[in-house]
Short mmCIF file of C-alpha atoms in Angstrom, two decimals:
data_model
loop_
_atom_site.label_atom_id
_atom_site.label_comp_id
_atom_site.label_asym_id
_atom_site.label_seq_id
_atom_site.Cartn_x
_atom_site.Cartn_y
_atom_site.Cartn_z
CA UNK A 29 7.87 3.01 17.20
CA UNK A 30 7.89 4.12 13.68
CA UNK A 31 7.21 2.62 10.11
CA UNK A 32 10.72 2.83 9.38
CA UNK A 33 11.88 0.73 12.52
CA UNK A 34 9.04 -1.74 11.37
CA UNK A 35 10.23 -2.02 7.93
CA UNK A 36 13.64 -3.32 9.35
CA UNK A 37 12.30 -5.83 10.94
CA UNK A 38 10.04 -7.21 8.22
CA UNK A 39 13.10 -6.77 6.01
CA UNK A 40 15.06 -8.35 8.22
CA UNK A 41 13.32 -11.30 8.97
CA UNK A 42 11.63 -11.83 5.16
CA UNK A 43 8.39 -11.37 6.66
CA UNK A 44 5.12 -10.57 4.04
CA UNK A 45 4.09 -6.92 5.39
CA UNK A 46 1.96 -6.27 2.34
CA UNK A 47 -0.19 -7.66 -0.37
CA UNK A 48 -1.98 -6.44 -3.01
CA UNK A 49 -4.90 -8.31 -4.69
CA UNK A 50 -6.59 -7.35 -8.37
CA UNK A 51 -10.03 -8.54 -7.24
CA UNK A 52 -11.51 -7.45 -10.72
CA UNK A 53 -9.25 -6.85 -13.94
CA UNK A 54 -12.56 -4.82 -16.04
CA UNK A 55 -12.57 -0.72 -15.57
CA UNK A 56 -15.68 1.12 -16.22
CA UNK A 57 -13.21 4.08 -17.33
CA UNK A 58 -10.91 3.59 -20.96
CA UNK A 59 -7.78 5.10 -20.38
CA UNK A 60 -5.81 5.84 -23.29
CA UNK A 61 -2.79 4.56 -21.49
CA UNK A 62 -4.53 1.08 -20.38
CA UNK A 63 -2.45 -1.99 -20.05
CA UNK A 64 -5.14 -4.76 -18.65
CA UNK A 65 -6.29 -7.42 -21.03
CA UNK A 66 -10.11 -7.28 -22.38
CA UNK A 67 -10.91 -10.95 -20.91
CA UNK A 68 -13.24 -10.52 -17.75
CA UNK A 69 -11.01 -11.96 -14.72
CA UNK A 70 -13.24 -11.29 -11.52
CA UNK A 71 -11.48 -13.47 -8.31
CA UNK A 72 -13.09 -15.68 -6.74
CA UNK A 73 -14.00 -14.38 -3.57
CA UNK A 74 -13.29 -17.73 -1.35
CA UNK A 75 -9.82 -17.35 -2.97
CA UNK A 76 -9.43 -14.06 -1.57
CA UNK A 77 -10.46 -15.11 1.99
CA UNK A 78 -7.90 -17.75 1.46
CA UNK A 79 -4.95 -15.45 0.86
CA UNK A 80 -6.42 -12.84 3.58
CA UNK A 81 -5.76 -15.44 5.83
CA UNK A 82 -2.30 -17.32 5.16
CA UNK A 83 -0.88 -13.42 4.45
CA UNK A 84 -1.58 -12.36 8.25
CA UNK A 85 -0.57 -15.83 8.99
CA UNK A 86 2.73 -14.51 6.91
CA UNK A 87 2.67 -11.40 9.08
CA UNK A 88 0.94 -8.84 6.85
CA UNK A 89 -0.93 -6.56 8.48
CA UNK A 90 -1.72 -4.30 4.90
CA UNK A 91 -3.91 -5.10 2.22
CA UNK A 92 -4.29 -3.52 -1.51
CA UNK A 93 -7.19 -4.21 -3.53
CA UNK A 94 -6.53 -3.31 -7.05
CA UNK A 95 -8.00 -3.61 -10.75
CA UNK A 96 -9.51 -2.96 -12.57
CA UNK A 97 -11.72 -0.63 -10.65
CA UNK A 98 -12.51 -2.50 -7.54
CA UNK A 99 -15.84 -0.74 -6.82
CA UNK A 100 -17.32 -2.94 -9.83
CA UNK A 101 -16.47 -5.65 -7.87
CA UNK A 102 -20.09 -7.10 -6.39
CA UNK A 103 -17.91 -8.34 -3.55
CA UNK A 104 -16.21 -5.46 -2.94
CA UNK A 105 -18.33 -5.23 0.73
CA UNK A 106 -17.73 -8.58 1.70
CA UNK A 107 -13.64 -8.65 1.00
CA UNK A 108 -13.83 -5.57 3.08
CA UNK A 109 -15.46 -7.05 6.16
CA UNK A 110 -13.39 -10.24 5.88
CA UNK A 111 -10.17 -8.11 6.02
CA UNK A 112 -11.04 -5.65 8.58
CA UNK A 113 -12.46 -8.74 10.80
CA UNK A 114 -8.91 -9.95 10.63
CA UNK A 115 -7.60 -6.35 11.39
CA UNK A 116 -5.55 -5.84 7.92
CA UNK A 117 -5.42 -2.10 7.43
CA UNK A 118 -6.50 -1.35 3.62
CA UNK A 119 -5.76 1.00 0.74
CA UNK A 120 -8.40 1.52 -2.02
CA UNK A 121 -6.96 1.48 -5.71
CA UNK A 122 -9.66 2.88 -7.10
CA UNK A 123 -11.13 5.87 -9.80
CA UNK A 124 -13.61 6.30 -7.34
CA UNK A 125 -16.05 7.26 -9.93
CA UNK A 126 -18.41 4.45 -9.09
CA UNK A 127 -18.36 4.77 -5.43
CA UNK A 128 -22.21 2.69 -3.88
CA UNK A 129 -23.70 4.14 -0.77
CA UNK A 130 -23.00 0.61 0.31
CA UNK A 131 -19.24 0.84 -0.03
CA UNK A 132 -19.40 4.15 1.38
CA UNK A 133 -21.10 2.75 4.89
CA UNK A 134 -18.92 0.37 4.54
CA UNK A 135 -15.52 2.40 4.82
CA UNK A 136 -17.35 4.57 7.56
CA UNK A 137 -18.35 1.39 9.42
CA UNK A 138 -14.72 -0.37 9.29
CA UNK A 139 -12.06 2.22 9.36
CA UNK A 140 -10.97 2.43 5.78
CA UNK A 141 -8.72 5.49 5.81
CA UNK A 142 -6.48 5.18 3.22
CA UNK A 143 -7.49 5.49 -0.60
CA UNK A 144 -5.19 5.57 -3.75
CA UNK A 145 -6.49 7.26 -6.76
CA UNK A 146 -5.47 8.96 -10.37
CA UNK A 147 -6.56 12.03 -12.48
CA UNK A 148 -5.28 13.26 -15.25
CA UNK A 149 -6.15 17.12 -14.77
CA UNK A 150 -8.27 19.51 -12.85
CA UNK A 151 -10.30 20.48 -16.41
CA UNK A 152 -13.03 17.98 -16.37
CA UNK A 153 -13.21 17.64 -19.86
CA UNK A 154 -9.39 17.02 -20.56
CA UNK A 155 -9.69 14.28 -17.65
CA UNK A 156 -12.77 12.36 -19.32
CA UNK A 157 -11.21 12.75 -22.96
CA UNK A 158 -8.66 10.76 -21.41
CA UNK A 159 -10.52 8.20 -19.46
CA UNK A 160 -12.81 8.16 -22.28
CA UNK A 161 -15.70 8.09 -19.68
CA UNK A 162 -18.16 11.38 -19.93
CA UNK A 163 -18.90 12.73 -16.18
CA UNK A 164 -15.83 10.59 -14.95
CA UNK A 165 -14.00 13.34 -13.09
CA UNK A 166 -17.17 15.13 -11.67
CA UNK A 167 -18.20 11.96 -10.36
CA UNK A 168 -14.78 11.66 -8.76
CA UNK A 169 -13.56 14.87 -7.63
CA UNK A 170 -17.74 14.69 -5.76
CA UNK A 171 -16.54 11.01 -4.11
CA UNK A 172 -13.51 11.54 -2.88
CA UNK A 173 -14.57 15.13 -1.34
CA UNK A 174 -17.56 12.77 0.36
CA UNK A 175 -13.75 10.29 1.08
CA UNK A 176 -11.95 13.50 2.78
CA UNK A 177 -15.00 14.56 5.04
CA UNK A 178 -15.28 11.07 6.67
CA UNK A 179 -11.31 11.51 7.33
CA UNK A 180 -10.17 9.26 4.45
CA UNK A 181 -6.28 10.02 3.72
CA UNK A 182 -6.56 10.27 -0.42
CA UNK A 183 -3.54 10.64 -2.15
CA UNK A 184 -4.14 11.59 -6.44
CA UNK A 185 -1.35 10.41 -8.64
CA UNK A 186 -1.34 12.45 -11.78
CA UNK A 187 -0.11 10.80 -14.87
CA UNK A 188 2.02 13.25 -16.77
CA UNK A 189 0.92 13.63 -20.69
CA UNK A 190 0.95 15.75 -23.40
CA UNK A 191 -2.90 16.91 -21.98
CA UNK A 192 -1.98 17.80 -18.84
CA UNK A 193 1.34 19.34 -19.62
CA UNK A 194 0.81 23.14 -19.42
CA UNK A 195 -1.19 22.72 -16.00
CA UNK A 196 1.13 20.72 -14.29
CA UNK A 197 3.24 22.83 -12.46
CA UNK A 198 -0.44 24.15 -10.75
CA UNK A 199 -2.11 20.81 -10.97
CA UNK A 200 -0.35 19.71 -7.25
CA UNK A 201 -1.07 22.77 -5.17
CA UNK A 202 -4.71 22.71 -6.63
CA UNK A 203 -5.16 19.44 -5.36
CA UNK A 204 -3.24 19.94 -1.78
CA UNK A 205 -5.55 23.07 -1.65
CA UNK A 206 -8.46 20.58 -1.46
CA UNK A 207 -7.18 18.69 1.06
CA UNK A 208 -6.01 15.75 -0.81
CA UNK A 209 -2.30 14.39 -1.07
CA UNK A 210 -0.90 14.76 -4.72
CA UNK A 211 2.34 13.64 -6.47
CA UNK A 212 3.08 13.56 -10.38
CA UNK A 213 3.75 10.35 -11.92
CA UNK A 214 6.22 10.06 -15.05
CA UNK A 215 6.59 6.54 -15.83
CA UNK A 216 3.90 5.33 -18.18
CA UNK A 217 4.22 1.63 -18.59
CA UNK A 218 3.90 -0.91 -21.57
CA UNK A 219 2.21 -3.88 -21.29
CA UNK A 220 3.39 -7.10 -20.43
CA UNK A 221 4.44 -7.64 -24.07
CA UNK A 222 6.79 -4.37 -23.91
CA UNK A 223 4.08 -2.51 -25.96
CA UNK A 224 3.51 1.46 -25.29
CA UNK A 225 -0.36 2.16 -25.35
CA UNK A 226 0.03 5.45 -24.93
CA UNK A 227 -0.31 7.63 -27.92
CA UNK A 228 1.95 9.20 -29.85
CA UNK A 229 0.45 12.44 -29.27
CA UNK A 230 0.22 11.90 -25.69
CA UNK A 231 3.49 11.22 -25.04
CA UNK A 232 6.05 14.31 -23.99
CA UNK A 233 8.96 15.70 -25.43
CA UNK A 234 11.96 15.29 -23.94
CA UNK A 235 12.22 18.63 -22.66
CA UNK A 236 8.56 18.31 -20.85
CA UNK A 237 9.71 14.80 -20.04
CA UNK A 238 12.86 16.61 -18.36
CA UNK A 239 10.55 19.00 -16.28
CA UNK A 240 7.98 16.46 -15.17
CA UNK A 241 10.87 14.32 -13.73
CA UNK A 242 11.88 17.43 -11.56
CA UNK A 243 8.04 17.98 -10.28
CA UNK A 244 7.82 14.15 -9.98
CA UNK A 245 10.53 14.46 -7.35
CA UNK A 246 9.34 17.66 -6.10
CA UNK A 247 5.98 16.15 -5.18
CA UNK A 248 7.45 13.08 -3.87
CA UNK A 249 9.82 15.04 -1.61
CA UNK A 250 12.48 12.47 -3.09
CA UNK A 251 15.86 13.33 -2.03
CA UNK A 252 18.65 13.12 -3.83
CA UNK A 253 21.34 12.36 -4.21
CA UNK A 254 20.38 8.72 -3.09
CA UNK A 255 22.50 6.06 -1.24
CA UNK A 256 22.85 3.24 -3.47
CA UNK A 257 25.73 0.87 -2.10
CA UNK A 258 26.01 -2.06 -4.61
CA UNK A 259 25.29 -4.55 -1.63
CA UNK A 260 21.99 -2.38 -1.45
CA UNK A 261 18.70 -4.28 -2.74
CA UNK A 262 17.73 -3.20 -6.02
CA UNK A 263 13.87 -3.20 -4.78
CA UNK A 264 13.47 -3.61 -1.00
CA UNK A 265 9.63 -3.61 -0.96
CA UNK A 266 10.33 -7.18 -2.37
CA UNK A 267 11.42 -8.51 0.43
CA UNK A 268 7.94 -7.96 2.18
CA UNK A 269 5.76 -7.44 -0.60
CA UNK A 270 3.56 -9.49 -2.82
CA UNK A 271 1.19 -8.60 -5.79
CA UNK A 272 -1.56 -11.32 -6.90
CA UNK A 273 -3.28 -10.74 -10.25
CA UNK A 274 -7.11 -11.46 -10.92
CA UNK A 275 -6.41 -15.12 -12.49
CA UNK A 276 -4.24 -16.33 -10.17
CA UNK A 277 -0.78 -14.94 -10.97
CA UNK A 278 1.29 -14.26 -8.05
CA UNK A 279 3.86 -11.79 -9.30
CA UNK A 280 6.82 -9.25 -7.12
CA UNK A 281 5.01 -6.15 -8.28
CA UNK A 282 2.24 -4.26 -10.63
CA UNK A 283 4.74 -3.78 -13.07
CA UNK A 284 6.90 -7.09 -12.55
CA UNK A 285 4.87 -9.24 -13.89
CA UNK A 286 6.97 -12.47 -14.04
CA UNK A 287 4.72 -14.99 -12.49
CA UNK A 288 6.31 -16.68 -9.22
CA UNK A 289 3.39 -19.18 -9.35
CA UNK A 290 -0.57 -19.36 -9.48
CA UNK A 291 -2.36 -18.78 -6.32
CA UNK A 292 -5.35 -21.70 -7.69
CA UNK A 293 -2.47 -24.03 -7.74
CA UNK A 294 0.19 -23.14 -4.10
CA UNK A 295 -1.01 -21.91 -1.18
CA UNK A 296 0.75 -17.98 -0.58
CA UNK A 297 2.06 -19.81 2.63
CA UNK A 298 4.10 -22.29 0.17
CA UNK A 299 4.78 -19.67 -1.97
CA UNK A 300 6.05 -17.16 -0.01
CA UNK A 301 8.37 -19.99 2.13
CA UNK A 302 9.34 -22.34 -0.79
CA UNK A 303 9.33 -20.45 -4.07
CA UNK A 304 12.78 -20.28 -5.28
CA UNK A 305 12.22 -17.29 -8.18
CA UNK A 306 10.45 -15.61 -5.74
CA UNK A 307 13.95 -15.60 -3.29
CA UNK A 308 15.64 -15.17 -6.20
CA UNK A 309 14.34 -11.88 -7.17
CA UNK A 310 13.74 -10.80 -3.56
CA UNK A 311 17.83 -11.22 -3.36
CA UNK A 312 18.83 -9.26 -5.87
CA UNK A 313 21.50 -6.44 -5.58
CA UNK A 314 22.88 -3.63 -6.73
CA UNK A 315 26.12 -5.66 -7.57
CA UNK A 316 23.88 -7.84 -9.39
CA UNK A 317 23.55 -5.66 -12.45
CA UNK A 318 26.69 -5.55 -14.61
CA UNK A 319 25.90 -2.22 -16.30
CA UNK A 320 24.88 -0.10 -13.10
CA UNK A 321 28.19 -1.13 -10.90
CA UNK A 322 30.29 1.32 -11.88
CA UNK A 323 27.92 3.59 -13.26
CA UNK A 324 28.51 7.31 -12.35
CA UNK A 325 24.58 7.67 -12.04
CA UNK A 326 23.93 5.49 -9.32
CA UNK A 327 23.56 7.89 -6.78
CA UNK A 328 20.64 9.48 -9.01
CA UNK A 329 19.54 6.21 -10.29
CA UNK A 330 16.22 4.77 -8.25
CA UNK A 331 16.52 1.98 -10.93
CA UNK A 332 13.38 -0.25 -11.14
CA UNK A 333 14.10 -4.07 -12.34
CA UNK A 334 10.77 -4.08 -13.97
CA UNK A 335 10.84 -1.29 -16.44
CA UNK A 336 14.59 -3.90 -17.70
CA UNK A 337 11.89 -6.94 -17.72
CA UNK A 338 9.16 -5.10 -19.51
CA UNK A 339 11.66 -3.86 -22.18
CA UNK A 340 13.98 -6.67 -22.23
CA UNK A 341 12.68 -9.68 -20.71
CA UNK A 342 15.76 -9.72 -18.18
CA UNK A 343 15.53 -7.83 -14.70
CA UNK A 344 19.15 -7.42 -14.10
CA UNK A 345 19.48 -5.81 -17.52
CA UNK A 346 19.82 -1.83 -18.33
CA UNK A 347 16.99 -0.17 -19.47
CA UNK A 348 17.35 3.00 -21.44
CA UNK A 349 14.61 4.53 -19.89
CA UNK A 350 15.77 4.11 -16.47
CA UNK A 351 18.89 5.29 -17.34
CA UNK A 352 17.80 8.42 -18.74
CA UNK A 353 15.90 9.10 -15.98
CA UNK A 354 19.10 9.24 -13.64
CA UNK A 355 21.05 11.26 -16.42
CA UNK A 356 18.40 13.34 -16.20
CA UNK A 357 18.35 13.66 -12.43
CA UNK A 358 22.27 14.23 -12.16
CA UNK A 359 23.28 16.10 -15.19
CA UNK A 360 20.24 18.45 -15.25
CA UNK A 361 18.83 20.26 -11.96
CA UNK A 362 17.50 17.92 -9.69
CA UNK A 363 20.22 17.59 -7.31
CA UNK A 364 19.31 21.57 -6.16
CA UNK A 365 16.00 21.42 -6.66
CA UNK A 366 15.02 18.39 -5.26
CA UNK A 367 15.26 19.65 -1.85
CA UNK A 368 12.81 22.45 -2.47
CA UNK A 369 9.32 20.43 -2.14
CA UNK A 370 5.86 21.66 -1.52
CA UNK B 13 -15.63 -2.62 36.05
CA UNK B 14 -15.56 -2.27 32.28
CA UNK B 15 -15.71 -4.37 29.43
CA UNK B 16 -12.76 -4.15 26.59
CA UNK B 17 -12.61 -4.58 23.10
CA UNK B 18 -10.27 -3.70 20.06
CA UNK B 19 -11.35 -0.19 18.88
CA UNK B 20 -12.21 -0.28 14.99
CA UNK B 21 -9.53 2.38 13.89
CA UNK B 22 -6.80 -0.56 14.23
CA UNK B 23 -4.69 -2.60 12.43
CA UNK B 24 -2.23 -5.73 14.44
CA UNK B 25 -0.16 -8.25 14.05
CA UNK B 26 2.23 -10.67 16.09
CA UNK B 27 4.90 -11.31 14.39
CA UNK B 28 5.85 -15.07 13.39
CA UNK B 29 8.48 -16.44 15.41
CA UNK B 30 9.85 -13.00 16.64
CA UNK B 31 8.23 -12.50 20.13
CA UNK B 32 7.14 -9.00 19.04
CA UNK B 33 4.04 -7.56 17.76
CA UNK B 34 2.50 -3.59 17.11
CA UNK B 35 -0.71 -2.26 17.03
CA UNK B 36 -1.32 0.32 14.70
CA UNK B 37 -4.02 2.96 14.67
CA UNK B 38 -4.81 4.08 11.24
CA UNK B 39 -7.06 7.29 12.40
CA UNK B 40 -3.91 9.08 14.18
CA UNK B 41 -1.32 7.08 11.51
CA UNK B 42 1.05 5.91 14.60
CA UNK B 43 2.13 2.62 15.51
CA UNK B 44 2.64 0.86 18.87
CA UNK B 45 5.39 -2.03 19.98
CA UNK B 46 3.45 -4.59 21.84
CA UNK B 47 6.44 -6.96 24.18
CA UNK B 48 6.50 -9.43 26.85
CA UNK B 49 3.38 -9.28 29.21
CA UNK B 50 1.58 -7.06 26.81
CA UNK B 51 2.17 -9.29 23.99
CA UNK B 52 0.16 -11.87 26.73
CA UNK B 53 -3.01 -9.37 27.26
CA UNK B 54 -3.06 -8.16 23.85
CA UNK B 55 -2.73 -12.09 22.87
CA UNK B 56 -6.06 -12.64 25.47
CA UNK B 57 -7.90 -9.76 24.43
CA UNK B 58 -7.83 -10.65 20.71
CA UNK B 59 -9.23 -14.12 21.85
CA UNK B 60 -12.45 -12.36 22.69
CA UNK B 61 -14.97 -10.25 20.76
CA UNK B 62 -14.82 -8.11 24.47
CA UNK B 63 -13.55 -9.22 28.20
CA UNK B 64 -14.06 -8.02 31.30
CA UNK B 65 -11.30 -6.43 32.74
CA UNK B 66 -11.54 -8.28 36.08
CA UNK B 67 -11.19 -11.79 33.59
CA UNK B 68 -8.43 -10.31 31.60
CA UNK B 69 -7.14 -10.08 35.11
CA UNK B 70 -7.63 -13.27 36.11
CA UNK B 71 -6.55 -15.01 32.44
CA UNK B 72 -3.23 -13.15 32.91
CA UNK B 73 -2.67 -14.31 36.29
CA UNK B 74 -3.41 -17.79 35.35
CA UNK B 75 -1.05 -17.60 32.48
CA UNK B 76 1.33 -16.57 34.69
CA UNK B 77 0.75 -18.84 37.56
CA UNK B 78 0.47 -15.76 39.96
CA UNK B 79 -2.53 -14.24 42.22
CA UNK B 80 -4.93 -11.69 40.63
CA UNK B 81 -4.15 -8.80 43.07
CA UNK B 82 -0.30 -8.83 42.10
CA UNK B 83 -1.15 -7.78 38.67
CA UNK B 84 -4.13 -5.57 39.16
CA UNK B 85 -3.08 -2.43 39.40
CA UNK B 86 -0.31 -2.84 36.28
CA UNK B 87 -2.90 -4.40 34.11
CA UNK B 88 -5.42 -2.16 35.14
CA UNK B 89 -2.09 0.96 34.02
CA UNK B 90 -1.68 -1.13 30.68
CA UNK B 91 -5.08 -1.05 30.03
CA UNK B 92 -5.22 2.46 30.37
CA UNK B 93 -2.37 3.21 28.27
CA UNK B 94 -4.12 1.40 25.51
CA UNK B 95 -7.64 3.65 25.90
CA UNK B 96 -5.47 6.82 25.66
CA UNK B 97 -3.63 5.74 22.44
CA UNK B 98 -7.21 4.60 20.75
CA UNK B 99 -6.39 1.03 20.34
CA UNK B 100 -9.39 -0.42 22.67
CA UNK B 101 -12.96 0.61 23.56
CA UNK B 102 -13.96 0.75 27.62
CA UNK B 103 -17.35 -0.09 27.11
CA UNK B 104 -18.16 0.58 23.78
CA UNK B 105 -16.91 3.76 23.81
CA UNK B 106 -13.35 4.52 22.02
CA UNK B 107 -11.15 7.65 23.05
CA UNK B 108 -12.79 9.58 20.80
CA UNK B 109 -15.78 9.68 22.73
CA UNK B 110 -17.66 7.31 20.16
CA UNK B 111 -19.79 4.76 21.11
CA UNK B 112 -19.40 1.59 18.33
#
């Protein structure tokens, strides 16, 4: 069988496939970008046996630990064990920068193959400038070559910025070339109070904004155009998804963070069977969004609800950035170049 | 005679309520349907930190209400199946020759 047959059926039947926990919300790199409070929010490891548990009780069989960076976690080991005792398969969200011999032994020892990390260039010093962090990408590039030669699958995401801009049309194939997977990410988020941390002078230009779009999709092999029927869900991975933050919050996504409820008050078992906003959002469509009905863009359009609730508070609403991402995509070049991918 | 055991490299689950479960091994990426009788053994297995195969045998038989020797040799096939895809160990030792 294949993933896709298996995504049907936890589709189908509203079954949890996947959650992702923020064990730790502190990062011992400073991103320039960075939307995480300053409040330490470490969670409390009983809690996350707790939701290891009722989530394969839910039928998830894939586990995220996020941040923060997760390798400051002093638990880091245990959660590990625990999950791989219970045979979830996990993905590392992690810099990698601060990787312990003990957390290396410990991915050996249980089968860890799949690890999820970001740079911002192949220049060293451009990357730590960024991360604000001196060392940061020699420490990384050094780990996650260590990652690679025990078989770990390691995919970079590279943030596109002003920085990185005139090496990013090289910056995937130097990557692949190492043996890691690479894709370019465009969409910088605000915080949860719509704010932009990125700086000004970080930011692109609509033109380089235009052009990292294109090798977004390039590197993602994304095809277009896309087939977007308005009785299509506007985010599928809701349906078998969940995202828990470090104090509790249980929310659809990274970036959607409208709390469903608070993990140190309902059981994930009541959530996930009796929360009401949580079916809610999990059922809405395509025909749900006034503004995107008869838009001539849908087919371009890979619309996400939570860029409309950062911005506007309202996940049904348009959101200007969203839309000029699919003007982009259908009025510029993607639809030829899209199929050309690395 | 060997003993089994799930090989580390592998993620499962049975499904809630849906008479269906997969085994996935995460070194070669590829997942597995796991139906019917070898929802049972898979079921049996995961019951034990290892088994004998002549008790899985025997557990399956029981759960069935049926004599050993009818289900021998297709256990015996299943079981095989399983060591060449990477999901169990045969006496410690996976498909990839490594002893855990």
């Amino acid at each position: 069988m294949n993933i896709n047959e298996l995504e049907e059926i936890y589709e189908k039947n509203r079954l949890l496939k996947t959650v992702t926990i923020e064990i730790v919300n502190q990062c011992n790199w400073h991103c320039k970008h960075c939307y995480l409070d300053n409040k330490k929010v470490d969670m409390d490891i009983n809690k996350i046996y707790e939701i290891i548990d009722d989530a394969r009780k839910l039928g998830a069989y894939e586990l995220r630990l996020s941040g923060g960076e997760v390798t400051t976690s002093p638990h880091l080991e245990k959660i590990i064990r625990y999950a791989r005792e219970r045979y979830m398969n996990i993905t590392l969200l992690s810099n990698m920068s601060n990787l312990e011999p003990n957390v290396i032994a410990c991915i050996k020892k249980y089968g860890i193959n799949n690890v999820e990390t970001t740079l911002f260039s192949t220049n060293s010093s451009v990357h730590d400038c960024f991360v604000n962090s001196p060392g940061a990408w020699e420490k990384s590039i050094q780990n996650l070559k260590l990652l690679k030669d025990l078989g770990v699958d390691v995919l970079i995401k590279i943030w596109a910025i002003k920085s990185n801009y005139a090496e990013l049309d090289n910056i995937v194939d130097y990557y692949r070339t190492l043996g890691f997977r690479c894709t370019i990410n465009v969409q910088i988020y605000s915080d949860i109070h719509g704010n932009m941390k990125l700086p000004k002078e970080e930011q692109l230009s609509f033109s380089e904004y235009c052009h990292a779009v294109y090798l977004h999709d390039k590197s993602t092999g994304r095809a277009l155009p896309i087939n977007n029927p308005v009785t299509n869900r506007l985010c599928p991975e809701y349906m078998t998804s969940i995202y828990i933050t470090s104090n509790g919050d249980v929310i659809p996504c990274a970036k959607y963070r409208e709390s469903v409820a608070n993990i140190y008050e309902v059981s994930l078992i009541d959530i996930w069977e009796k929360s009401e906003i949580l079916k809610r959002i999990q059922r809405y469509c395509w025909k749900d969004c006034d503004g995107c009905v008869k838009c001539d863009k849908r087919e371009f359009c890979v619309r996400c609800g939570a860029m409309s609730y950062i911005k506007g508070n309202n996940y049904l609403e348009n959101c200007t950035e969203t839309c000029l991402l699919a003007e982009i995509r259908k009025n510029n070049y993607i639809p030829v170049k899209a199929k050309e991918t690395y | 005679m060997y003993n089994i055991a799930f090989a580390t490299h592998i993620s499962w689950q049975i499904l809630p309520d849906q008479h269906f479960g997969f085994v996935y091994n995460i070194k070669e990426k590829k997942y597995y349907a796991l139906e019917d009788t070898e929802l049972v053994v898979w079921n049996i297995i995961s019951q034990h930190k290892e088994i004998s195969l002549n008790s899985l045998i025997d557990t399956v038989a029981t759960y069935y209400c049926i004599n050993s020797e009818d289900i021998e040799h297709d256990i015996s096939e299943f079981i095989d199946s399983l060591f060449e895809i990477g999901v169990i160990t045969k006496n410690g030792r996976d498909k990839y020759k490594k002893s855990i």
